[in-house]
Tab-separated table of C-alpha atoms in Angstrom:
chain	number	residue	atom	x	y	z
A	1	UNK	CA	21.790	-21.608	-62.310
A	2	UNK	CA	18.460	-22.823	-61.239
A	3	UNK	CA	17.866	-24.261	-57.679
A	4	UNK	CA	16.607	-27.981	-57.724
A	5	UNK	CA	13.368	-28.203	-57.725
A	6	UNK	CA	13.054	-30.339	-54.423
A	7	UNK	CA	14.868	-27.519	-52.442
A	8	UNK	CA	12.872	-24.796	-53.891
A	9	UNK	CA	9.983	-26.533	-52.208
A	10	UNK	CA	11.652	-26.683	-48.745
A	11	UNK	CA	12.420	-23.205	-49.069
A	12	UNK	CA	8.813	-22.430	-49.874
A	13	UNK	CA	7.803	-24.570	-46.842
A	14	UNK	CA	10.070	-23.249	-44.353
A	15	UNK	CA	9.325	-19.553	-45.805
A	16	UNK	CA	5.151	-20.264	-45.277
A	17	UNK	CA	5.855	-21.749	-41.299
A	18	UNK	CA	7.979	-18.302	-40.436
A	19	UNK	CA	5.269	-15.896	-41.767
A	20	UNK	CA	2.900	-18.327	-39.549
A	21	UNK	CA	4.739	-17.761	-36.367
A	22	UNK	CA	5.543	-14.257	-37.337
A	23	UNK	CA	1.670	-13.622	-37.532
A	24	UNK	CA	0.712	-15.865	-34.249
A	25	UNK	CA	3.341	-13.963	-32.229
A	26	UNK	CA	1.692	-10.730	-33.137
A	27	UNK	CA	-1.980	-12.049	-32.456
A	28	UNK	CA	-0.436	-13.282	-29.233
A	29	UNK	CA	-0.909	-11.814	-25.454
A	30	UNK	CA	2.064	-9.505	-24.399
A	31	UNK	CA	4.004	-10.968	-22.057
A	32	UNK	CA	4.310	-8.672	-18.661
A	33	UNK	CA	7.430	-8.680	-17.047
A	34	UNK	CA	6.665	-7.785	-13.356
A	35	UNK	CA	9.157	-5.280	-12.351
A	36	UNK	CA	10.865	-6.433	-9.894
A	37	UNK	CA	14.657	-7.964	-9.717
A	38	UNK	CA	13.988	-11.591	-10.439
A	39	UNK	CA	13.444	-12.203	-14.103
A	40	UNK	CA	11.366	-15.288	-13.616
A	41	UNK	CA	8.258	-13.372	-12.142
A	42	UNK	CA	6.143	-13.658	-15.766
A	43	UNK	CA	2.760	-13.132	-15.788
A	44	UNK	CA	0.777	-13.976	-19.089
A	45	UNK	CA	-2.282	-11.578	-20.171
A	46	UNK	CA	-2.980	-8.754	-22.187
A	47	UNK	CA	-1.746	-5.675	-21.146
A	48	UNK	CA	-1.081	-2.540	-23.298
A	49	UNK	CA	2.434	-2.468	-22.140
A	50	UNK	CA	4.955	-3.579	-19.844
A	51	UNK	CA	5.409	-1.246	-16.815
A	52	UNK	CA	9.159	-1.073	-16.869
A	53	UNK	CA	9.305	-0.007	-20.238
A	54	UNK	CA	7.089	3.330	-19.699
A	55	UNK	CA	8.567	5.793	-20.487
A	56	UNK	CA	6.319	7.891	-17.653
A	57	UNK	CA	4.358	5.515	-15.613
A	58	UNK	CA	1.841	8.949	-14.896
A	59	UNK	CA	-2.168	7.944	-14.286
A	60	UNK	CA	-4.167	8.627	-16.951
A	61	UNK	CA	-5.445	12.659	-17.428
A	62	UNK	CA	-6.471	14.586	-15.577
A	63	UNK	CA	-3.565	15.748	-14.365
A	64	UNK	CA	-3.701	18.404	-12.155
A	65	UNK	CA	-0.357	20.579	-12.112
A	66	UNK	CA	1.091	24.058	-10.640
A	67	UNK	CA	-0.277	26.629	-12.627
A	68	UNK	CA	0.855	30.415	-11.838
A	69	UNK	CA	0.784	30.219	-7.537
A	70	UNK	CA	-2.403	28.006	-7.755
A	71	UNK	CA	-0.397	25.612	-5.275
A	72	UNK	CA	0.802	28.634	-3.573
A	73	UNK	CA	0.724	27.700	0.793
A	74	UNK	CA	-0.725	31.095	1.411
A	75	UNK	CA	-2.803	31.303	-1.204
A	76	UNK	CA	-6.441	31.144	0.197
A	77	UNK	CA	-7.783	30.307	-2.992
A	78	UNK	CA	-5.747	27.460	-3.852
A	79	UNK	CA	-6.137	24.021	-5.576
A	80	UNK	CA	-5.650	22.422	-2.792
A	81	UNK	CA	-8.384	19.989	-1.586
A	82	UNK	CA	-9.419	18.688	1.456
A	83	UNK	CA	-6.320	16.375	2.038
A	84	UNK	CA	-2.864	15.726	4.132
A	85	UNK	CA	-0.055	14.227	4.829
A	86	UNK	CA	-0.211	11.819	7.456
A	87	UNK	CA	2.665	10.621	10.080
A	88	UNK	CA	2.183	8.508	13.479
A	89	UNK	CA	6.031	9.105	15.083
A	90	UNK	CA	7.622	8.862	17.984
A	91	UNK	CA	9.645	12.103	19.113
A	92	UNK	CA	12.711	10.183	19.452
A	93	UNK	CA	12.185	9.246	15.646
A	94	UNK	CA	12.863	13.341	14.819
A	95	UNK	CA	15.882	12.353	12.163
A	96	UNK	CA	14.338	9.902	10.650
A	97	UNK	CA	11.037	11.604	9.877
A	98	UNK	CA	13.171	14.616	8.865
A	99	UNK	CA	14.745	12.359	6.346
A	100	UNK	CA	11.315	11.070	4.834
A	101	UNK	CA	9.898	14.813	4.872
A	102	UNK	CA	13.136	15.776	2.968
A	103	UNK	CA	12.482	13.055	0.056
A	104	UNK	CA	8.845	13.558	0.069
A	105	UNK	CA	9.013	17.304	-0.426
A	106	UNK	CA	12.301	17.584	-2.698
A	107	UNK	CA	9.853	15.201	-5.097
A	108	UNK	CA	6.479	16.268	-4.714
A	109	UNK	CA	5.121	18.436	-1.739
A	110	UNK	CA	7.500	21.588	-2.585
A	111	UNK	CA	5.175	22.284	-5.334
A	112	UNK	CA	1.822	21.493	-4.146
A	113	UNK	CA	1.896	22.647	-0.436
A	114	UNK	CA	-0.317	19.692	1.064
A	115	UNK	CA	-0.259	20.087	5.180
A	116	UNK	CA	1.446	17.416	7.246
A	117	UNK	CA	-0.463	15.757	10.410
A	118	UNK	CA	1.688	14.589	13.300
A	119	UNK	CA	0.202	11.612	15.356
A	120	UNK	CA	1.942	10.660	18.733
A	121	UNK	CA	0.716	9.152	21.960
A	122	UNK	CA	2.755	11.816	24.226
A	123	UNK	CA	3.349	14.998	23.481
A	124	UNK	CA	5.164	16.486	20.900
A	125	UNK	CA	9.108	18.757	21.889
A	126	UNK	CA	9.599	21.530	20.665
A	127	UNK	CA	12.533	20.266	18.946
A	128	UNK	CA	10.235	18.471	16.961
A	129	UNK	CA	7.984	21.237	16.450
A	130	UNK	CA	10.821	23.623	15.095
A	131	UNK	CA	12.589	21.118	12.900
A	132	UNK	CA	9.447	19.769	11.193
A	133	UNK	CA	8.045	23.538	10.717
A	134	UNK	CA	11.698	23.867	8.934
A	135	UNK	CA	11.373	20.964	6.841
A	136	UNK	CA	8.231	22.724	4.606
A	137	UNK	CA	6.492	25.476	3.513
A	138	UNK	CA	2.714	23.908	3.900
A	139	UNK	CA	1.162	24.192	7.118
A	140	UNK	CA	2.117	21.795	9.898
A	141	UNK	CA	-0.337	20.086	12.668
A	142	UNK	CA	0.663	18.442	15.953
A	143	UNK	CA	-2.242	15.941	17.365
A	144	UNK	CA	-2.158	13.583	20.391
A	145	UNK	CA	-3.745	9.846	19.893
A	146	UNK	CA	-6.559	10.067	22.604
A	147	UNK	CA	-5.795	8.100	25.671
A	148	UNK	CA	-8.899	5.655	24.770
A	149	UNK	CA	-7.713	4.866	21.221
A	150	UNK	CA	-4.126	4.183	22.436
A	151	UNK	CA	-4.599	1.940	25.954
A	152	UNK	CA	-5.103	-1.537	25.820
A	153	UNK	CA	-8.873	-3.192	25.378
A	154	UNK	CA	-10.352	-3.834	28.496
A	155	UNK	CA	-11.931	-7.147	27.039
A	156	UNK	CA	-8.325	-8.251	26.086
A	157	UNK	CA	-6.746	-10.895	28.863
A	158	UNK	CA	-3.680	-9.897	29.575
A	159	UNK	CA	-2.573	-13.826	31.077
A	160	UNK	CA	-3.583	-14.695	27.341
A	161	UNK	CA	-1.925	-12.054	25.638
A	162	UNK	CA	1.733	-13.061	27.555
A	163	UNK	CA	1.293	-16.532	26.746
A	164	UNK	CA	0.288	-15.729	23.163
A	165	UNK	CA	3.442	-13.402	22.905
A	166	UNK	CA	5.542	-16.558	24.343
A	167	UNK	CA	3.973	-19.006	21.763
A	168	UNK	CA	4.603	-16.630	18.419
A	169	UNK	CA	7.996	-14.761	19.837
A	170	UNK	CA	9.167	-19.109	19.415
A	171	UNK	CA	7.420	-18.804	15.988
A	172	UNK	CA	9.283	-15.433	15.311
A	173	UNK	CA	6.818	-13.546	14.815
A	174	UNK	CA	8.104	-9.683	14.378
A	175	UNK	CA	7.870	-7.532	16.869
A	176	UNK	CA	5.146	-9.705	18.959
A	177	UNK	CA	6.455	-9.034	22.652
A	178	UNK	CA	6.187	-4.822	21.936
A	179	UNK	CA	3.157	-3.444	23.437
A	180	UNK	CA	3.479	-0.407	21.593
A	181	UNK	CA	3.115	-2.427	18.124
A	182	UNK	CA	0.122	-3.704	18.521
A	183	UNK	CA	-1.489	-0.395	19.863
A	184	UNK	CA	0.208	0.811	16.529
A	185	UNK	CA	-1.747	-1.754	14.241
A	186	UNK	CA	-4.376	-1.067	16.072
A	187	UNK	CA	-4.721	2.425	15.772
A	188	UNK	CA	-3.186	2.452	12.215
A	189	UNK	CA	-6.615	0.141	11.034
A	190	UNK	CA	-9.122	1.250	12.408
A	191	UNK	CA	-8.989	4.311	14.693
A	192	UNK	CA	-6.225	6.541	12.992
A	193	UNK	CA	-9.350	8.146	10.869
A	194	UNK	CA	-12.170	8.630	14.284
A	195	UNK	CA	-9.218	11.260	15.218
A	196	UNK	CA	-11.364	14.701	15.536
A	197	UNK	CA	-8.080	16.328	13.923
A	198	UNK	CA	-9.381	14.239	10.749
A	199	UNK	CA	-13.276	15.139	10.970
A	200	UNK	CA	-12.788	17.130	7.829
A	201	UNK	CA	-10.418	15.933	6.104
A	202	UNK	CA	-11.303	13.093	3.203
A	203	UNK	CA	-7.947	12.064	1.129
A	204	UNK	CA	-4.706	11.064	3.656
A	205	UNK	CA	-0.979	10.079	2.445
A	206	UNK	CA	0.463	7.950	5.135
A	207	UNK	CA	4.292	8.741	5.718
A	208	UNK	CA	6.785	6.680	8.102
A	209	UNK	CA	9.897	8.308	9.207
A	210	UNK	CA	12.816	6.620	7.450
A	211	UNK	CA	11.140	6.522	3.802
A	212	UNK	CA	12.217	6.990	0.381
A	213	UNK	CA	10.876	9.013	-2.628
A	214	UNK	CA	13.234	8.375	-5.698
A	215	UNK	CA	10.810	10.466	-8.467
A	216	UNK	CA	9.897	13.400	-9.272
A	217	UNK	CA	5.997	13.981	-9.201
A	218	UNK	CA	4.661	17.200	-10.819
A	219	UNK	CA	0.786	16.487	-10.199
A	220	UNK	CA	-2.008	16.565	-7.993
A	221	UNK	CA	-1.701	13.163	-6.334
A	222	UNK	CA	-5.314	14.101	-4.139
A	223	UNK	CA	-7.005	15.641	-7.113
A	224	UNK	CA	-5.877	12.618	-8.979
A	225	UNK	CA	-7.366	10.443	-6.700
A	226	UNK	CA	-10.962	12.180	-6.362
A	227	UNK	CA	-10.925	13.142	-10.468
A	228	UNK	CA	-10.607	9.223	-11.366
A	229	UNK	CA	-13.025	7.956	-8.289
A	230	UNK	CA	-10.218	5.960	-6.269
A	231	UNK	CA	-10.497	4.699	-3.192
A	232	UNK	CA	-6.924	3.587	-2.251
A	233	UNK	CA	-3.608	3.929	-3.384
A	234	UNK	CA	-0.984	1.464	-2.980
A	235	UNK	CA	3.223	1.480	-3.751
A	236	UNK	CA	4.262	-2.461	-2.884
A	237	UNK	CA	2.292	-5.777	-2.699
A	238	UNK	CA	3.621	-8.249	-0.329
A	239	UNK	CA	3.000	-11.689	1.839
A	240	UNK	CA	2.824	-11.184	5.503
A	241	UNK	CA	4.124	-13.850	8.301
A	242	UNK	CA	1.374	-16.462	8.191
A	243	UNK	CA	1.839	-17.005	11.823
A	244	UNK	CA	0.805	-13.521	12.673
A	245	UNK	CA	-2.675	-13.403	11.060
A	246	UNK	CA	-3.555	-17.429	11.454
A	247	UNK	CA	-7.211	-16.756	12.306
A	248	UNK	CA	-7.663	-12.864	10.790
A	249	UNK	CA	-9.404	-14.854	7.890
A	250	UNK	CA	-11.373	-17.342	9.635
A	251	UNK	CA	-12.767	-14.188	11.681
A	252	UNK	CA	-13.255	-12.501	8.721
A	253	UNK	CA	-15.465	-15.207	7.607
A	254	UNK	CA	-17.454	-15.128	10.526
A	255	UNK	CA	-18.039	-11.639	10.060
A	256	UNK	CA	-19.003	-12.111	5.989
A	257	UNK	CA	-21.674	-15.092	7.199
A	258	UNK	CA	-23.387	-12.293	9.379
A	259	UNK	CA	-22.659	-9.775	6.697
A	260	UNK	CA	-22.650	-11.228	3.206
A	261	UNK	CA	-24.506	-7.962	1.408
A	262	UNK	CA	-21.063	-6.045	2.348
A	263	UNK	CA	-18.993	-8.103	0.088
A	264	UNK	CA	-18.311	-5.881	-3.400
A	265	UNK	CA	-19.477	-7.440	-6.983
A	266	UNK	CA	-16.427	-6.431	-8.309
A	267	UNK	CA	-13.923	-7.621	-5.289
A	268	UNK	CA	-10.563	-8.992	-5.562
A	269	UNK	CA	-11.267	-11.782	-2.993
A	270	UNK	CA	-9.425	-14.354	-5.710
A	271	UNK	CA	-6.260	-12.421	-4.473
A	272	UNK	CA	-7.243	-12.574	-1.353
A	273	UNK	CA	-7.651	-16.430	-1.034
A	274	UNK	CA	-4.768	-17.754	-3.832
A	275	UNK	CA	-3.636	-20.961	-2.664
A	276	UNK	CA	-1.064	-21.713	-5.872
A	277	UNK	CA	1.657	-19.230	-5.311
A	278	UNK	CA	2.681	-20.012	-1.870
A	279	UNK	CA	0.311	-22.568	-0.637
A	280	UNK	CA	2.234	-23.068	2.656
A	281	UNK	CA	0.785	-19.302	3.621
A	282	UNK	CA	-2.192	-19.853	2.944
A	283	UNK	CA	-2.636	-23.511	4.417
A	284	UNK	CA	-1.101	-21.375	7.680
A	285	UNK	CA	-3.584	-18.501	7.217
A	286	UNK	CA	-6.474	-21.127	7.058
A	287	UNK	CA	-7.672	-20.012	3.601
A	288	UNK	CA	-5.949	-16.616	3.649
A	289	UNK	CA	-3.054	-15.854	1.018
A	290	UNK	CA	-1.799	-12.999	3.251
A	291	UNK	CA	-0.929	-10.842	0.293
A	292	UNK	CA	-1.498	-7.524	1.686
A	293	UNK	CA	-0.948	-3.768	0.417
A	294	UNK	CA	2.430	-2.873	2.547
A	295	UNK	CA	0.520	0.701	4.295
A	296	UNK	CA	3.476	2.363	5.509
A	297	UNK	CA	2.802	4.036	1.761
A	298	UNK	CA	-1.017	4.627	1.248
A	299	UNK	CA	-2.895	6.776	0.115
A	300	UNK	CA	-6.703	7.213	0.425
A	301	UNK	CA	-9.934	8.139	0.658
A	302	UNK	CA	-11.240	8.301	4.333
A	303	UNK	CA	-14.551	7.801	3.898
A	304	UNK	CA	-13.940	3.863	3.238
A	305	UNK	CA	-12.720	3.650	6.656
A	306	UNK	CA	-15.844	5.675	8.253
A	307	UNK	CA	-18.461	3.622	6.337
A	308	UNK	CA	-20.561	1.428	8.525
A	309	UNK	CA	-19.077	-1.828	6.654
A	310	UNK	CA	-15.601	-1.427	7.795
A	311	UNK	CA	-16.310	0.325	10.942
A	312	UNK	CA	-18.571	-3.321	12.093
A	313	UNK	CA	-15.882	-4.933	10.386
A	314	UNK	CA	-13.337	-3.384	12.784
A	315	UNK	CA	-14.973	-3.694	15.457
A	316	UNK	CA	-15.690	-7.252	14.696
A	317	UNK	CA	-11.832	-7.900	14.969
A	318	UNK	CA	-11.247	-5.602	17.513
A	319	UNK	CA	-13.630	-7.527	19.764
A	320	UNK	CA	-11.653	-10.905	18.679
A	321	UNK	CA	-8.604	-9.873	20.335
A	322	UNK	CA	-6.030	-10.925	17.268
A	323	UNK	CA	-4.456	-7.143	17.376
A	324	UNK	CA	-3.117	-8.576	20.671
A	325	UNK	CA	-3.747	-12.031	20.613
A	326	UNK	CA	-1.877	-12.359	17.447
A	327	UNK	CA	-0.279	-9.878	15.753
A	328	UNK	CA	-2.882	-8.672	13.145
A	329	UNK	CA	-1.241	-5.598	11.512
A	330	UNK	CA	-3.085	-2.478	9.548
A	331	UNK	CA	-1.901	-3.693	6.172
A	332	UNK	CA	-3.177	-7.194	6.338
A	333	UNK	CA	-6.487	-6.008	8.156
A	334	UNK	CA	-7.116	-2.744	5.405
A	335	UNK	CA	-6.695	-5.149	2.549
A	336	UNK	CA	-8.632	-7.269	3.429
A	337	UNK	CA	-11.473	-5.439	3.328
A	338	UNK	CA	-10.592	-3.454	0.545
A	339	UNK	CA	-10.166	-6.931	-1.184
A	340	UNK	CA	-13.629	-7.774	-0.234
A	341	UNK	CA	-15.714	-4.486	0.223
A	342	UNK	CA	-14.559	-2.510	-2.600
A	343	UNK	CA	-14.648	-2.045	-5.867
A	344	UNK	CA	-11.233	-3.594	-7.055
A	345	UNK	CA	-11.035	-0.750	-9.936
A	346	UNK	CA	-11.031	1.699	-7.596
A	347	UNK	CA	-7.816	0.787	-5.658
A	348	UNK	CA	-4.830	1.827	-7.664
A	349	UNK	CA	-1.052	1.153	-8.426
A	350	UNK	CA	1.337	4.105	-7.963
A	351	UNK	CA	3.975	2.840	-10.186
A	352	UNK	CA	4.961	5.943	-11.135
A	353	UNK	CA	6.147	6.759	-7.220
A	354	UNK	CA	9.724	5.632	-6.938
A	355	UNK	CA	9.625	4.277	-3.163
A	356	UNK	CA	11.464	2.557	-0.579
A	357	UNK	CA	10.912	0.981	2.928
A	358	UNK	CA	13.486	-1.210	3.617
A	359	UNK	CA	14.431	-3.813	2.596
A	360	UNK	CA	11.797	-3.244	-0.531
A	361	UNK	CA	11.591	-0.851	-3.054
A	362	UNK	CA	9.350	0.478	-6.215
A	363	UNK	CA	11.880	1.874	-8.388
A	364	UNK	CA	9.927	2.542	-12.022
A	365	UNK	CA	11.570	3.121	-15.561
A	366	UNK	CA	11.502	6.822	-15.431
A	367	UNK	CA	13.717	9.486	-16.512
A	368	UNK	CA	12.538	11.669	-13.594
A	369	UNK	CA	13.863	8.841	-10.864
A	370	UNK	CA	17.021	8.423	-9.624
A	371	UNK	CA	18.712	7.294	-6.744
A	372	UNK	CA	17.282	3.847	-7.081
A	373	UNK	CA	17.515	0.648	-9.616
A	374	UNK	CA	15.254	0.374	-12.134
A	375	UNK	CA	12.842	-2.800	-11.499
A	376	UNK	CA	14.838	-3.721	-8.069
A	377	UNK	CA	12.193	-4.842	-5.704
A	378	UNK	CA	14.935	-5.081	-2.678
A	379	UNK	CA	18.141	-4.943	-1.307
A	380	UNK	CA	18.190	-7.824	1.300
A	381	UNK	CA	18.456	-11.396	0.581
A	382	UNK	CA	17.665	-12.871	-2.524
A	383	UNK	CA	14.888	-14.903	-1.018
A	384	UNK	CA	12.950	-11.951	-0.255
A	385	UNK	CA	12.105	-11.656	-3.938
A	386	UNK	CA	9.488	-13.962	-3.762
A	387	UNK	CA	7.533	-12.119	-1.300
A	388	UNK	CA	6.551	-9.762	-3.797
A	389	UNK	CA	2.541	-10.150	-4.394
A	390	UNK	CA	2.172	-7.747	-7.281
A	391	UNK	CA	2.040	-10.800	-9.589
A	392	UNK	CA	-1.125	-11.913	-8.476
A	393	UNK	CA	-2.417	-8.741	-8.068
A	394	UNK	CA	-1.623	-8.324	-11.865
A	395	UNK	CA	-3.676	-11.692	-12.481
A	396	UNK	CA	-6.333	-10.923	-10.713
A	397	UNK	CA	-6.995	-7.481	-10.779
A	398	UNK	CA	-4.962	-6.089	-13.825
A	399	UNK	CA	-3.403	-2.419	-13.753
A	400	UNK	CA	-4.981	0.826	-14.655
């Protein structure tokens, strides 16, 4: 029996309005889902595909892998190039470090026989020696921070400092009455690579004792990095206490006003100064989102840190006193200026390196993970999800 003829036009209508939002949905942006454990991180753009549903995560090729004993430690003529592994740790830190070495050469370093760098301010046991020597094949280095790079400023007020460390310890402000931290940062940004251990050495992976590596890794990280041009390398994305880098920007623009030619074409200085997402940092920061590169995983190319932009830049803050004064730290103070002296394409997302520093992780979608969540971004309180910056680095930058 035939259908009316008034609901075969309904039917025709309703028919013509599903193929239209069939064919806008395809024509449509993808929708990223930022992986990390709260669902309502969504960033709009168009993106080949969403990271958590990679089936690898790897960098684009060249990928540089073990081939015959071409990663071989003894082999003179290796692959290897001018790189290492790079830890600043305390002797009475021995198990922990152990524990980071363990991860970091079950997943990756067992195959490609990179050398590890110890940094410490005293000097090394010999317990320390023998069980890091243990811990890998690859040849192992023992270096002392020079007395000058370690001591406390002689332009820095030391009346100021204790009533600065009064004023920010009532602020809470992590770790602001330890001396040693702020030597720490200050080594860690800008003297870590004047170390004469380093002279020849250009790529560095920073490792802190008490790390996690959740994936396995079967290339050339280093070669990786020089093969594609990047500069830096970076695991998690986060905002920093606002009360321990109130005036880093303002300095910083004191420094670009003498210095504008140093600012990059290309920069991501629109992640650097987003006022939207958390306005209450940034009205704290004076202009300054604090969305910083966390650099207890990094990995990069030395040479930024040698050129004569960031080494007047350092010295710059160095002379302001906020390493003491405040409690500038080495991630807020190397992304900054990666943010604003280099090119943006060059710094890179290792999404594919399953990581953890508590209490946040990078845990990708990756058969050759495990030991960690897929798409958890921590394991504290739930509140600590939204101090997760990758979302704006997404919207600003993009992801290679």
């Amino acid at each position: 029996m035939a259908l009316p003829k008034s609901i075969r036009i309904v039917a025709g209508v309703t028919l013509c309005i599903l193929f239209y939002m069939l064919a806008q949905i395809y024509k449509a942006p993808t929708e990223l889902t930022v992986p990390t454990s709260t669902p309502s991180q969504k960033i709009t753009g168009k993106w080949d595909h969403d990271p958590q549903l990679d089936p690898s995560g790897e960098p684009p090729e060249p990928l540089r892998r073990v081939e015959g004993n071409n990663y071989d430690p003894d082999n003179p003529n290796s692959a290897r190039i001018n790189a290492s592994l790079l830890a600043l740790v305390r002797n009475e830190e021995l198990e922990d470090m152990l524990k980071s070495m363990e991860d970091l050469e079950r997943t990756w370093n067992h195959k490609f026989n990179y050398p590890w760098t110890f940094f410490n301010d005293v000097d090394f046991t010999e317990e320390f020696k023998t069980k890091t020597r243990a811990a890998t094949k690859a040849e192992v280095r023992y270096e002392k921070v020079p007395k000058e790079h370690w001591d406390i400023p002689s332009w820095i007020n030391m009346d100021l400092f204790q009533e600065s460390v009064s004023l920010l310890t009532e602020e809470k402000v992590q770790y602001m009455d330890k001396i040693s931290y702020h030597q720490m940062c200050r080594w860690n940004s800008g003297l870590f690579s004047e170390h004469p251990a380093l002279a020849n050495t250009q790529y560095y992976w920073r490792v802190e004792p008490k790390v996690h590596f959740f994936c396995d890794i079967d290339y050339d990280v280093f070669r990786w990095m020089q093969d594609h041009n990047k500069t830096y390398g970076f695991n998690i994305n986060i905002y920093d206490s606002a009360e321990s880098v109130a005036t880093l920007w303002p300095e910083t623009q004191k420094f670009l006003a003498d210095h504008p030619e140093y600012v990059h074409p290309n920069n991501a200085r629109e992640w650097l100064e987003d006022d939207k997402r958390r306005p209450e940092h940034n009205a704290k920061a004076h202009g300054y989102s604090t969305c910083h590169f966390w650099s207890n995983f990094e990995i990069g190319d030395l040479s930024f840190w040698r050129s004569k932009k960031y080494r007047e830049y350092f010295d710059h803050l160095d002379r302001a006193g906020g390493f003491f004064y405040e409690r500038w730290g080495d991630a807020p103070v190397h992304s900054v200026a990666l943010g604003l002296f280099e090119d943006k394409s060059k710094i890179h997302w290792f999404r594919d390196i399953g990581y953890q520093h508590i209490p946040f992780f990078n845990c990708p979608n990756n058969p050759k993970c495990s030991g960690c969540v897929t798409g958890r971004f921590t394991d504290g309180a739930d509140w600590l999800n939204q101090e997760d910056c990758r979302p704006l680095w997404f919207k600003y930058v993009g992801m290679d």
